[in-house]
């Protein structure tokens, strides 16, 4: 089975977001990755539910929201009502990880947990049954265009092995610094969903990366 590709709109042209979504759709994107930043958990502020709702009316793509916000439990329902299919919260951003994951399910969406590069996989220990996705951050959250941190590769391998051992149906997403050079090792470590922002929207011929990443397993 090929990996899924979830282009991050963070590096797209925000003055024509709807067209950017149609462009990635045309080039075979599986999901669209929406980076939500609150100016608190990370310094930048990006998009909120109003923009999500507008995009929802323009695309059928599965919408993956990555909430880089403090106390995500205050915002979960708003994003789901705006049309998000899967809400991922940062493990470091809440004192109530179990409760927030249940809140996402209760509001009718799939649930994910994101781990910063220095956050150990042990935070997953008591929430495995609540997870549809685990997002391993391979840069420190807050901005696109950063370099991949190779120290996260053993964490990806460990989590992939745990999912297999526990026979769970959980996507393993990797986000940050994904490009033609770094993707083979990431997929080799067991990632099933690749997020890429600058390598798709800012690089020459970046749109072709979507199909190249989807077929990467066949060249490993
Ligand atoms: C970083 C975001 C990423 C980012 C990825 O805080 O979570 O989704 O947009 O961008 P690239 O692919 O440029 O590292
Ligand atoms: Zn992201």
Coordinates of N, CA and C and ligand atoms in Angstrom, one line a residue:
X1 N 0.8 -1.2 0.0 CA 0.0 0.0 0.0 C 0.9 1.3 0.0
X2 N 0.5 2.2 -0.8 CA 1.4 3.4 -0.9 C 1.1 4.4 0.3
X3 N 2.0 5.2 0.5 CA 1.8 6.2 1.6 C 0.9 7.3 1.1
X4 N 0.2 7.9 2.1 CA -0.7 9.1 1.8 C 0.2 10.4 1.8
X5 N -0.2 11.3 1.0 CA 0.5 12.6 1.0 C -0.5 13.7 1.4
X6 N -0.1 14.5 2.4 CA -1.0 15.5 2.9 C -0.3 16.9 2.8
X7 N -0.4 17.6 1.7 CA 0.3 18.9 1.5 C -0.2 19.9 2.6
X8 N 0.8 20.6 3.2 CA 0.5 21.6 4.2 C 0.3 22.9 3.5
X9 N -0.9 23.5 3.7 CA -1.2 24.8 3.0 C -0.4 25.9 3.6
X10 N 0.3 25.7 4.7 CA 1.1 26.8 5.3 C 2.0 27.5 4.3
X11 N 2.6 26.7 3.4 CA 3.5 27.4 2.4 C 2.8 27.7 1.1
X12 N 1.5 27.6 1.1 CA 0.8 28.0 -0.2 C 0.5 29.5 -0.2
X13 N -0.1 29.9 -1.3 CA -0.4 31.3 -1.5 C -1.8 31.6 -0.8
X14 N -1.7 32.3 0.4 CA -2.9 32.5 1.1 C -3.9 33.4 0.5
X15 N -3.5 34.2 -0.5 CA -4.4 35.1 -1.2 C -5.3 34.3 -2.2
X16 N -4.9 33.0 -2.5 CA -5.7 32.2 -3.4 C -5.8 30.8 -2.9
X17 N -6.2 30.7 -1.6 CA -6.2 29.4 -0.9 C -7.1 28.3 -1.6
X18 N -8.3 28.8 -2.1 CA -9.2 27.8 -2.7 C -8.5 27.2 -4.0
X19 N -7.9 28.0 -4.7 CA -7.2 27.5 -6.0 C -6.1 26.6 -5.6
X20 N -5.3 26.9 -4.5 CA -4.2 26.1 -4.1 C -4.7 24.7 -3.7
X21 N -5.9 24.6 -3.1 CA -6.5 23.3 -2.7 C -6.9 22.5 -3.9
X22 N -7.4 23.2 -4.9 CA -7.8 22.5 -6.1 C -6.6 22.0 -6.9
X23 N -5.5 22.8 -6.8 CA -4.2 22.4 -7.5 C -3.7 21.1 -6.8
X24 N -3.7 21.0 -5.5 CA -3.1 19.8 -4.9 C -4.1 18.6 -5.1
X25 N -5.3 18.9 -5.2 CA -6.3 17.8 -5.5 C -6.1 17.2 -6.8
X26 N -5.9 18.1 -7.8 CA -5.6 17.7 -9.2 C -4.3 16.9 -9.3
X27 N -3.4 17.2 -8.4 CA -2.1 16.5 -8.5 C -2.1 15.2 -7.6
X28 N -3.2 14.8 -7.1 CA -3.3 13.5 -6.4 C -3.1 13.5 -4.9
X29 N -3.2 14.7 -4.3 CA -3.1 14.8 -2.8 C -4.2 13.9 -2.2
X30 N -3.9 13.2 -1.1 CA -4.8 12.3 -0.4 C -5.6 13.1 0.6
X31 N -4.9 14.0 1.4 CA -5.5 14.8 2.4 C -5.0 16.2 2.2
X32 N -5.6 17.2 2.9 CA -5.1 18.5 3.0 C -4.8 18.8 4.5
X33 N -3.5 19.2 4.7 CA -3.1 19.4 6.1 C -3.2 20.9 6.5
X34 N -3.9 21.2 7.5 CA -4.1 22.6 7.9 C -3.4 22.9 9.2
X35 N -2.5 23.8 9.2 CA -1.7 24.1 10.4 C -2.3 25.3 11.1
X36 N -2.8 25.0 12.3 CA -3.5 26.0 13.1 C -2.6 26.4 14.2
X37 N -2.2 27.7 14.2 CA -1.3 28.3 15.3 C -2.0 29.4 16.0
X38 N -1.7 29.5 17.3 CA -2.5 30.4 18.1 C -1.7 31.6 18.7
X39 N -0.4 31.7 18.3 CA 0.4 32.8 18.9 C 0.7 32.6 20.4
X40 N 0.5 31.4 20.9 CA 0.8 31.1 22.3 C 1.6 29.8 22.4
X41 N 1.0 28.7 21.9 CA 1.8 27.4 21.9 C 3.0 27.6 21.0
X42 N 2.8 28.3 19.9 CA 3.8 28.7 18.9 C 3.6 30.2 18.7
X43 N 4.7 30.9 18.3 CA 4.5 32.4 18.1 C 3.6 32.9 17.0
X44 N 3.5 32.1 15.9 CA 2.7 32.6 14.8 C 1.2 32.3 15.0
X45 N 0.4 33.1 14.3 CA -1.0 32.9 14.3 C -1.4 32.6 12.8
X46 N -2.1 31.5 12.5 CA -2.5 31.2 11.1 C -4.0 31.3 10.9
X47 N -4.6 30.1 10.7 CA -6.0 30.1 10.3 C -6.9 29.6 11.4
X48 N -8.2 29.9 11.3 CA -9.1 29.4 12.3 C -10.3 28.8 11.6
X49 N -11.4 28.5 12.3 CA -12.5 27.8 11.8 C -13.2 28.5 10.6
X50 N -13.2 29.8 10.6 CA -13.8 30.5 9.5 C -13.2 30.2 8.1
X51 N -11.9 30.1 8.1 CA -11.2 29.8 6.9 C -11.4 28.3 6.5
X52 N -11.4 27.4 7.6 CA -11.7 26.0 7.4 C -13.0 25.8 6.7
X53 N -14.0 26.5 7.2 CA -15.4 26.4 6.6 C -15.4 26.8 5.2
X54 N -14.7 27.8 4.8 CA -14.7 28.3 3.4 C -14.0 27.2 2.5
X55 N -12.9 26.6 3.0 CA -12.2 25.6 2.3 C -13.1 24.4 2.1
X56 N -13.8 24.0 3.2 CA -14.7 22.9 3.2 C -15.7 22.9 2.0
X57 N -16.2 24.2 1.7 CA -17.2 24.3 0.7 C -16.5 24.2 -0.7
X58 N -15.2 24.1 -0.8 CA -14.5 24.1 -2.1 C -13.9 22.7 -2.4
X59 N -13.8 21.8 -1.4 CA -13.1 20.6 -1.7 C -13.7 19.4 -0.9
X60 N -13.6 18.2 -1.6 CA -14.0 17.0 -0.9 C -12.8 16.3 -0.2
X61 N -11.6 16.9 -0.3 CA -10.4 16.2 0.3 C -10.6 16.1 1.8
X62 N -10.1 15.0 2.3 CA -10.1 14.7 3.7 C -9.2 15.8 4.4
X63 N -9.8 16.5 5.4 CA -9.1 17.6 6.1 C -8.5 17.2 7.4
X64 N -7.2 17.4 7.5 CA -6.4 17.0 8.6 C -6.0 18.3 9.3
X65 N -6.5 18.6 10.5 CA -6.1 19.9 11.2 C -5.1 19.5 12.2
X66 N -4.0 20.2 12.2 CA -2.9 20.1 13.2 C -3.0 21.3 14.1
X67 N -3.5 21.1 15.3 CA -3.7 22.2 16.2 C -2.5 22.4 17.0
X68 N -1.7 23.5 16.7 CA -0.6 23.9 17.5 C -1.1 25.0 18.4
X69 N -2.0 24.7 19.3 CA -2.7 25.7 20.1 C -2.6 25.1 21.6
X70 N -2.5 26.1 22.5 CA -2.6 25.7 23.9 C -4.1 25.4 24.3
X71 N -4.3 24.5 25.2 CA -5.6 24.1 25.6 C -6.5 23.9 24.5
X72 N -6.2 22.9 23.6 CA -7.0 22.7 22.4 C -8.4 22.3 22.7
X73 N -8.7 21.8 23.9 CA -10.1 21.4 24.3 C -11.1 22.6 24.1
X74 N -10.5 23.8 24.1 CA -11.4 25.0 24.0 C -11.9 25.2 22.6
X75 N -11.2 24.6 21.6 CA -11.5 24.9 20.2 C -11.9 23.7 19.4
X76 N -11.9 22.5 19.9 CA -12.1 21.3 19.2 C -13.5 21.3 18.4
X77 N -14.5 21.6 19.1 CA -15.9 21.5 18.5 C -16.0 22.5 17.3
X78 N -15.4 23.7 17.5 CA -15.5 24.7 16.4 C -14.9 24.2 15.1
X79 N -13.7 23.5 15.2 CA -13.1 23.1 14.0 C -13.8 21.9 13.4
X80 N -14.4 21.1 14.2 CA -15.2 19.9 13.7 C -16.5 20.4 13.0
X81 N -17.1 21.4 13.6 CA -18.3 21.9 13.0 C -18.0 22.7 11.7
X82 N -16.8 23.2 11.6 CA -16.4 23.9 10.3 C -16.0 22.9 9.2
X83 N -15.9 21.6 9.6 CA -15.7 20.6 8.5 C -14.4 19.7 8.6
X84 N -13.7 19.8 9.7 CA -12.5 19.1 9.8 C -12.8 17.6 10.1
X85 N -12.1 16.7 9.4 CA -12.3 15.2 9.5 C -11.5 14.6 10.6
X86 N -10.3 15.1 10.8 CA -9.4 14.6 11.8 C -8.7 15.7 12.5
X87 N -8.8 15.7 13.8 CA -8.2 16.8 14.6 C -7.0 16.2 15.4
X88 N -5.8 16.8 15.1 CA -4.6 16.3 15.9 C -4.2 17.4 16.9
X89 N -4.0 17.0 18.1 CA -3.6 18.0 19.1 C -2.2 17.6 19.6
X90 N -1.5 18.7 20.0 CA -0.1 18.4 20.5 C -0.2 17.9 21.9
X91 N 0.5 16.8 22.2 CA 0.5 16.2 23.5 C 1.0 17.2 24.6
X92 N 1.9 18.2 24.2 CA 2.4 19.1 25.2 C 1.5 20.3 25.5
X93 N 0.4 20.4 24.7 CA -0.5 21.6 24.8 C -1.6 21.4 25.7
X94 N -1.8 20.2 26.3 CA -3.0 20.0 27.2 C -2.6 19.2 28.4
X95 N -3.2 19.5 29.5 CA -3.0 18.7 30.7 C -4.0 17.5 30.7
X96 N -4.9 17.5 29.7 CA -6.0 16.5 29.7 C -6.0 15.7 28.4
X97 N -4.9 15.1 28.0 CA -4.8 14.4 26.7 C -5.9 13.4 26.5
X98 N -6.2 12.5 27.5 CA -7.2 11.5 27.4 C -8.6 12.2 27.1
X99 N -8.9 13.2 28.0 CA -10.2 13.9 27.8 C -10.3 14.6 26.5
X100 N -9.3 15.2 26.0 CA -9.4 16.0 24.8 C -9.6 15.0 23.6
X101 N -8.9 13.9 23.6 CA -9.1 12.9 22.6 C -10.6 12.3 22.5
X102 N -11.1 12.1 23.7 CA -12.5 11.7 23.8 C -13.4 12.7 23.3
X103 N -13.1 14.0 23.6 CA -13.9 15.1 23.1 C -14.0 15.2 21.6
X104 N -12.8 14.9 21.0 CA -12.8 14.9 19.5 C -13.7 13.8 19.0
X105 N -13.6 12.6 19.5 CA -14.5 11.5 19.1 C -15.9 11.9 19.3
X106 N -16.3 12.4 20.5 CA -17.6 12.7 20.8 C -18.2 13.7 19.8
X107 N -17.4 14.6 19.3 CA -17.8 15.7 18.4 C -17.9 15.1 17.0
X108 N -17.5 13.9 16.8 CA -17.7 13.2 15.5 C -16.5 13.2 14.5
X109 N -15.3 13.4 15.0 CA -14.2 13.4 14.1 C -13.2 12.3 14.6
X110 N -12.2 12.1 13.7 CA -11.1 11.2 14.1 C -10.1 12.0 14.9
X111 N -9.3 11.3 15.7 CA -8.4 12.0 16.7 C -6.9 11.6 16.5
X112 N -6.1 12.6 16.6 CA -4.6 12.3 16.5 C -3.9 13.1 17.6
X113 N -2.7 12.5 17.9 CA -1.8 13.2 18.9 C -0.5 13.5 18.1
X114 N 0.0 14.8 18.3 CA 1.3 15.1 17.7 C 2.4 15.2 18.8
X115 N 3.6 14.7 18.5 CA 4.7 14.7 19.5 C 5.8 15.6 19.0
X116 N 6.2 16.6 19.7 CA 7.3 17.4 19.4 C 8.6 16.6 19.3
X117 N 9.6 17.1 18.7 CA 10.8 16.2 18.5 C 11.4 15.7 19.8
X118 N 11.3 16.4 20.9 CA 11.9 15.9 22.2 C 10.9 15.2 23.1
X119 N 9.6 15.1 22.6 CA 8.6 14.4 23.4 C 8.7 12.9 23.2
X120 N 8.8 12.1 24.3 CA 8.9 10.7 24.1 C 7.6 10.0 23.7
X121 N 7.7 8.9 23.1 CA 6.5 8.1 22.7 C 5.8 7.6 23.9
X122 N 6.4 7.6 25.1 CA 5.8 7.0 26.3 C 4.5 7.8 26.6
X123 N 4.2 9.0 26.1 CA 3.0 9.7 26.4 C 1.8 9.0 25.8
X124 N 2.1 8.1 24.9 CA 1.0 7.4 24.2 C 0.5 6.2 25.0
X125 N 1.2 5.8 26.0 CA 1.0 4.6 26.7 C -0.4 4.2 27.1
X126 N -1.1 5.2 27.6 CA -2.5 4.9 28.1 C -3.6 5.4 27.2
X127 N -3.2 5.9 26.0 CA -4.3 6.4 25.1 C -4.3 5.7 23.7
X128 N -3.6 4.6 23.6 CA -3.6 3.9 22.3 C -5.0 3.6 21.7
X129 N -6.0 3.2 22.5 CA -7.3 2.9 21.9 C -8.0 4.1 21.4
X130 N -7.6 5.3 21.8 CA -8.3 6.5 21.4 C -7.7 7.1 20.1
X131 N -6.7 6.5 19.6 CA -5.9 7.1 18.5 C -6.3 6.6 17.1
X132 N -6.5 7.6 16.2 CA -6.6 7.3 14.8 C -5.3 7.6 14.0
X133 N -4.5 8.5 14.7 CA -3.3 9.0 14.0 C -2.3 9.4 15.1
X134 N -1.0 9.2 14.8 CA 0.1 9.8 15.6 C 0.9 10.6 14.6
X135 N 1.2 11.8 15.0 CA 2.0 12.7 14.2 C 3.3 12.9 14.9
X136 N 4.4 12.5 14.2 CA 5.7 12.7 14.7 C 6.2 14.0 14.1
X137 N 6.4 15.0 14.9 CA 7.0 16.3 14.4 C 8.5 16.1 14.2
X138 N 8.9 16.4 12.9 CA 10.3 16.2 12.6 C 11.0 17.6 12.4
X139 N 10.3 18.6 12.9 CA 10.9 19.9 13.1 C 10.2 20.4 14.4
X140 N 10.7 21.5 14.9 CA 10.0 22.1 16.1 C 8.8 22.9 15.4
X141 N 7.6 22.8 15.9 CA 6.5 23.4 15.3 C 6.5 24.9 15.3
X142 N 5.9 25.5 14.3 CA 5.9 27.0 14.3 C 6.1 27.6 13.0
X143 N 6.8 26.9 12.1 CA 7.1 27.5 10.8 C 7.4 26.4 9.7
X144 N 7.1 26.7 8.5 CA 7.4 25.9 7.4 C 8.9 26.1 7.0
X145 N 9.4 25.2 6.1 CA 10.7 25.5 5.5 C 11.9 25.2 6.4
X146 N 11.7 24.4 7.5 CA 12.9 24.1 8.4 C 13.5 22.7 8.0
X147 N 14.6 22.4 8.5 CA 15.3 21.2 8.1 C 14.9 20.0 9.0
X148 N 14.7 18.9 8.4 CA 14.3 17.6 9.0 C 15.3 17.3 10.2
X149 N 14.8 16.9 11.3 CA 15.7 16.5 12.5 C 15.8 15.0 12.5
X150 N 17.0 14.4 12.1 CA 17.1 13.0 11.9 C 16.9 12.2 13.2
X151 N 17.1 12.8 14.3 CA 17.0 12.1 15.6 C 15.6 11.6 15.8
X152 N 14.6 12.0 15.1 CA 13.3 11.5 15.3 C 13.1 10.1 14.6
X153 N 14.0 9.7 13.7 CA 13.8 8.5 13.0 C 13.6 7.2 13.9
X154 N 14.4 7.1 15.0 CA 14.1 5.9 15.8 C 12.8 6.0 16.5
X155 N 12.2 7.2 16.8 CA 10.9 7.3 17.4 C 9.8 6.8 16.4
X156 N 10.0 7.2 15.1 CA 9.1 6.7 14.1 C 9.1 5.2 14.0
X157 N 10.3 4.6 14.0 CA 10.4 3.2 14.0 C 9.8 2.5 15.2
X158 N 10.0 3.1 16.3 CA 9.5 2.5 17.6 C 7.9 2.6 17.5
X159 N 7.4 3.7 17.1 CA 5.9 3.8 17.1 C 5.3 2.9 16.1
X160 N 5.9 2.8 14.9 CA 5.4 1.9 13.9 C 5.4 0.4 14.4
X161 N 6.5 0.1 15.1 CA 6.5 -1.3 15.7 C 5.4 -1.5 16.7
X162 N 5.2 -0.5 17.5 CA 4.1 -0.6 18.6 C 2.7 -0.8 17.9
X163 N 2.5 0.0 16.8 CA 1.2 -0.1 16.2 C 1.0 -1.5 15.6
X164 N 2.1 -2.1 15.1 CA 2.0 -3.4 14.5 C 1.8 -4.5 15.6
X165 N 2.6 -4.3 16.6 CA 2.5 -5.3 17.7 C 1.1 -5.3 18.4
X166 N 0.6 -4.1 18.5 CA -0.8 -4.0 19.1 C -1.9 -4.3 18.1
X167 N -1.5 -4.5 16.9 CA -2.5 -4.7 15.8 C -3.6 -3.6 15.8
X168 N -3.1 -2.4 15.7 CA -4.0 -1.2 15.7 C -4.1 -0.6 14.4
X169 N -5.2 0.1 14.1 CA -5.4 0.7 12.8 C -5.1 2.2 13.0
X170 N -3.8 2.6 13.1 CA -3.5 4.0 13.4 C -2.5 4.5 12.3
X171 N -2.8 5.7 11.7 CA -1.9 6.3 10.7 C -0.7 6.9 11.5
X172 N 0.5 6.8 10.8 CA 1.7 7.4 11.4 C 2.1 8.5 10.5
X173 N 1.9 9.7 10.9 CA 2.1 10.9 10.0 C 3.4 11.5 10.5
X174 N 4.2 12.0 9.5 CA 5.4 12.7 9.8 C 5.4 14.1 9.1
X175 N 5.8 15.1 9.9 CA 5.6 16.5 9.5 C 6.8 17.4 9.8
X176 N 7.3 18.0 8.7 CA 8.5 18.9 8.9 C 9.7 18.5 8.2
X177 N 10.1 19.3 7.2 CA 11.3 19.0 6.4 C 11.2 17.8 5.5
X178 N 10.0 17.4 5.1 CA 9.8 16.3 4.2 C 10.1 16.7 2.8
X179 N 11.0 16.0 2.1 CA 11.3 16.4 0.7 C 11.8 15.1 0.0
X180 N 12.3 15.3 -1.2 CA 12.8 14.1 -2.0 C 14.0 13.4 -1.3
X181 N 14.8 14.2 -0.6 CA 16.0 13.6 0.1 C 15.6 12.9 1.4
X182 N 14.7 13.5 2.2 CA 14.4 12.9 3.5 C 13.4 11.8 3.5
X183 N 12.5 11.9 2.5 CA 11.3 11.0 2.5 C 11.7 9.5 2.5
X184 N 12.7 9.0 1.8 CA 13.0 7.6 1.8 C 13.2 7.0 3.2
X185 N 14.0 7.7 4.0 CA 14.3 7.2 5.3 C 13.0 7.3 6.2
X186 N 12.2 8.3 6.0 CA 11.0 8.5 6.8 C 10.0 7.3 6.5
X187 N 9.8 7.0 5.2 CA 8.9 5.9 4.8 C 9.6 4.6 5.2
X188 N 10.9 4.5 5.1 CA 11.6 3.3 5.5 C 11.4 3.0 7.0
X189 N 11.2 4.1 7.8 CA 11.1 3.9 9.3 C 9.6 3.5 9.6
X190 N 8.7 3.7 8.7 CA 7.3 3.2 8.9 C 6.2 4.3 8.8
X191 N 6.5 5.5 8.3 CA 5.5 6.5 8.2 C 4.5 6.1 7.2
X192 N 3.2 6.4 7.4 CA 2.1 6.1 6.4 C 1.5 7.3 5.8
X193 N 1.7 8.5 6.4 CA 1.2 9.8 5.9 C 2.4 10.8 5.9
X194 N 2.7 11.4 4.8 CA 3.7 12.4 4.7 C 3.1 13.8 4.6
X195 N 3.5 14.7 5.4 CA 3.1 16.1 5.3 C 4.2 16.8 4.6
X196 N 3.9 17.6 3.6 CA 5.0 18.5 3.0 C 4.4 19.8 2.6
X197 N 5.1 20.9 3.0 CA 4.7 22.2 2.7 C 5.5 22.9 1.7
X198 N 6.7 23.4 2.1 CA 7.6 24.1 1.2 C 8.0 23.3 0.0
X199 N 8.3 22.0 0.2 CA 8.8 21.2 -0.9 C 7.7 21.1 -2.0
X200 N 6.5 21.2 -1.7 CA 5.4 21.2 -2.7 C 5.1 22.6 -3.2
X201 N 4.9 23.6 -2.3 CA 4.4 24.9 -2.8 C 5.5 25.9 -3.1
X202 N 6.7 25.7 -2.6 CA 7.8 26.7 -2.8 C 8.9 26.3 -3.8
X203 N 8.9 24.9 -4.1 CA 10.0 24.5 -4.9 C 9.6 24.4 -6.4
X204 N 10.5 24.5 -7.2 CA 10.3 24.4 -8.7 C 9.8 23.0 -8.9
X205 N 8.6 22.8 -9.6 CA 8.1 21.5 -9.9 C 7.6 20.8 -8.7
X206 N 7.3 21.5 -7.7 CA 6.9 20.9 -6.4 C 5.7 20.0 -6.5
X207 N 4.7 20.4 -7.3 CA 3.5 19.6 -7.4 C 3.7 18.1 -7.8
X208 N 4.8 17.9 -8.6 CA 5.1 16.5 -9.0 C 5.6 15.7 -7.8
X209 N 6.0 16.4 -6.7 CA 6.4 15.6 -5.5 C 5.3 14.8 -4.9
X210 N 4.0 15.3 -5.1 CA 2.9 14.6 -4.5 C 2.9 13.1 -5.0
X211 N 2.9 12.9 -6.4 CA 2.8 11.6 -6.9 C 4.2 10.8 -6.6
X212 N 5.3 11.6 -6.6 CA 6.6 10.9 -6.4 C 6.6 10.3 -4.9
X213 N 6.1 11.1 -4.0 CA 6.0 10.6 -2.6 C 5.1 9.4 -2.5
X214 N 4.0 9.5 -3.2 CA 3.0 8.4 -3.1 C 3.6 7.1 -3.6
X215 N 4.5 7.2 -4.5 CA 5.1 5.9 -5.1 C 6.4 5.6 -4.5
X216 N 6.8 6.2 -3.4 CA 8.2 6.1 -2.9 C 8.5 4.7 -2.4
X217 N 7.5 4.0 -1.9 CA 7.7 2.6 -1.4 C 8.2 1.7 -2.4
X218 N 7.8 2.0 -3.7 CA 8.2 1.0 -4.7 C 9.7 1.2 -5.1
X219 N 10.3 2.3 -4.7 CA 11.7 2.5 -5.0 C 12.6 2.2 -3.8
X220 N 12.0 1.9 -2.7 CA 12.8 1.6 -1.5 C 13.6 0.3 -1.6
Ligands
LIG1 C1 5.3 23.2 11.2 C2 4.0 22.7 10.5 C3 4.2 21.9 9.3 C4 4.9 22.7 8.2 C5 5.7 21.8 7.3 O1 4.9 23.8 12.3 O2 3.4 21.8 11.4 O3 3.1 21.3 8.8 O4 4.0 23.5 7.4 O5 6.4 22.6 6.4 P1 7.7 22.0 5.6 O6 7.2 20.9 4.8 O7 8.1 23.2 4.8 O8 8.7 21.6 6.7
LIG2 ZN1 1.6 20.5 10.6

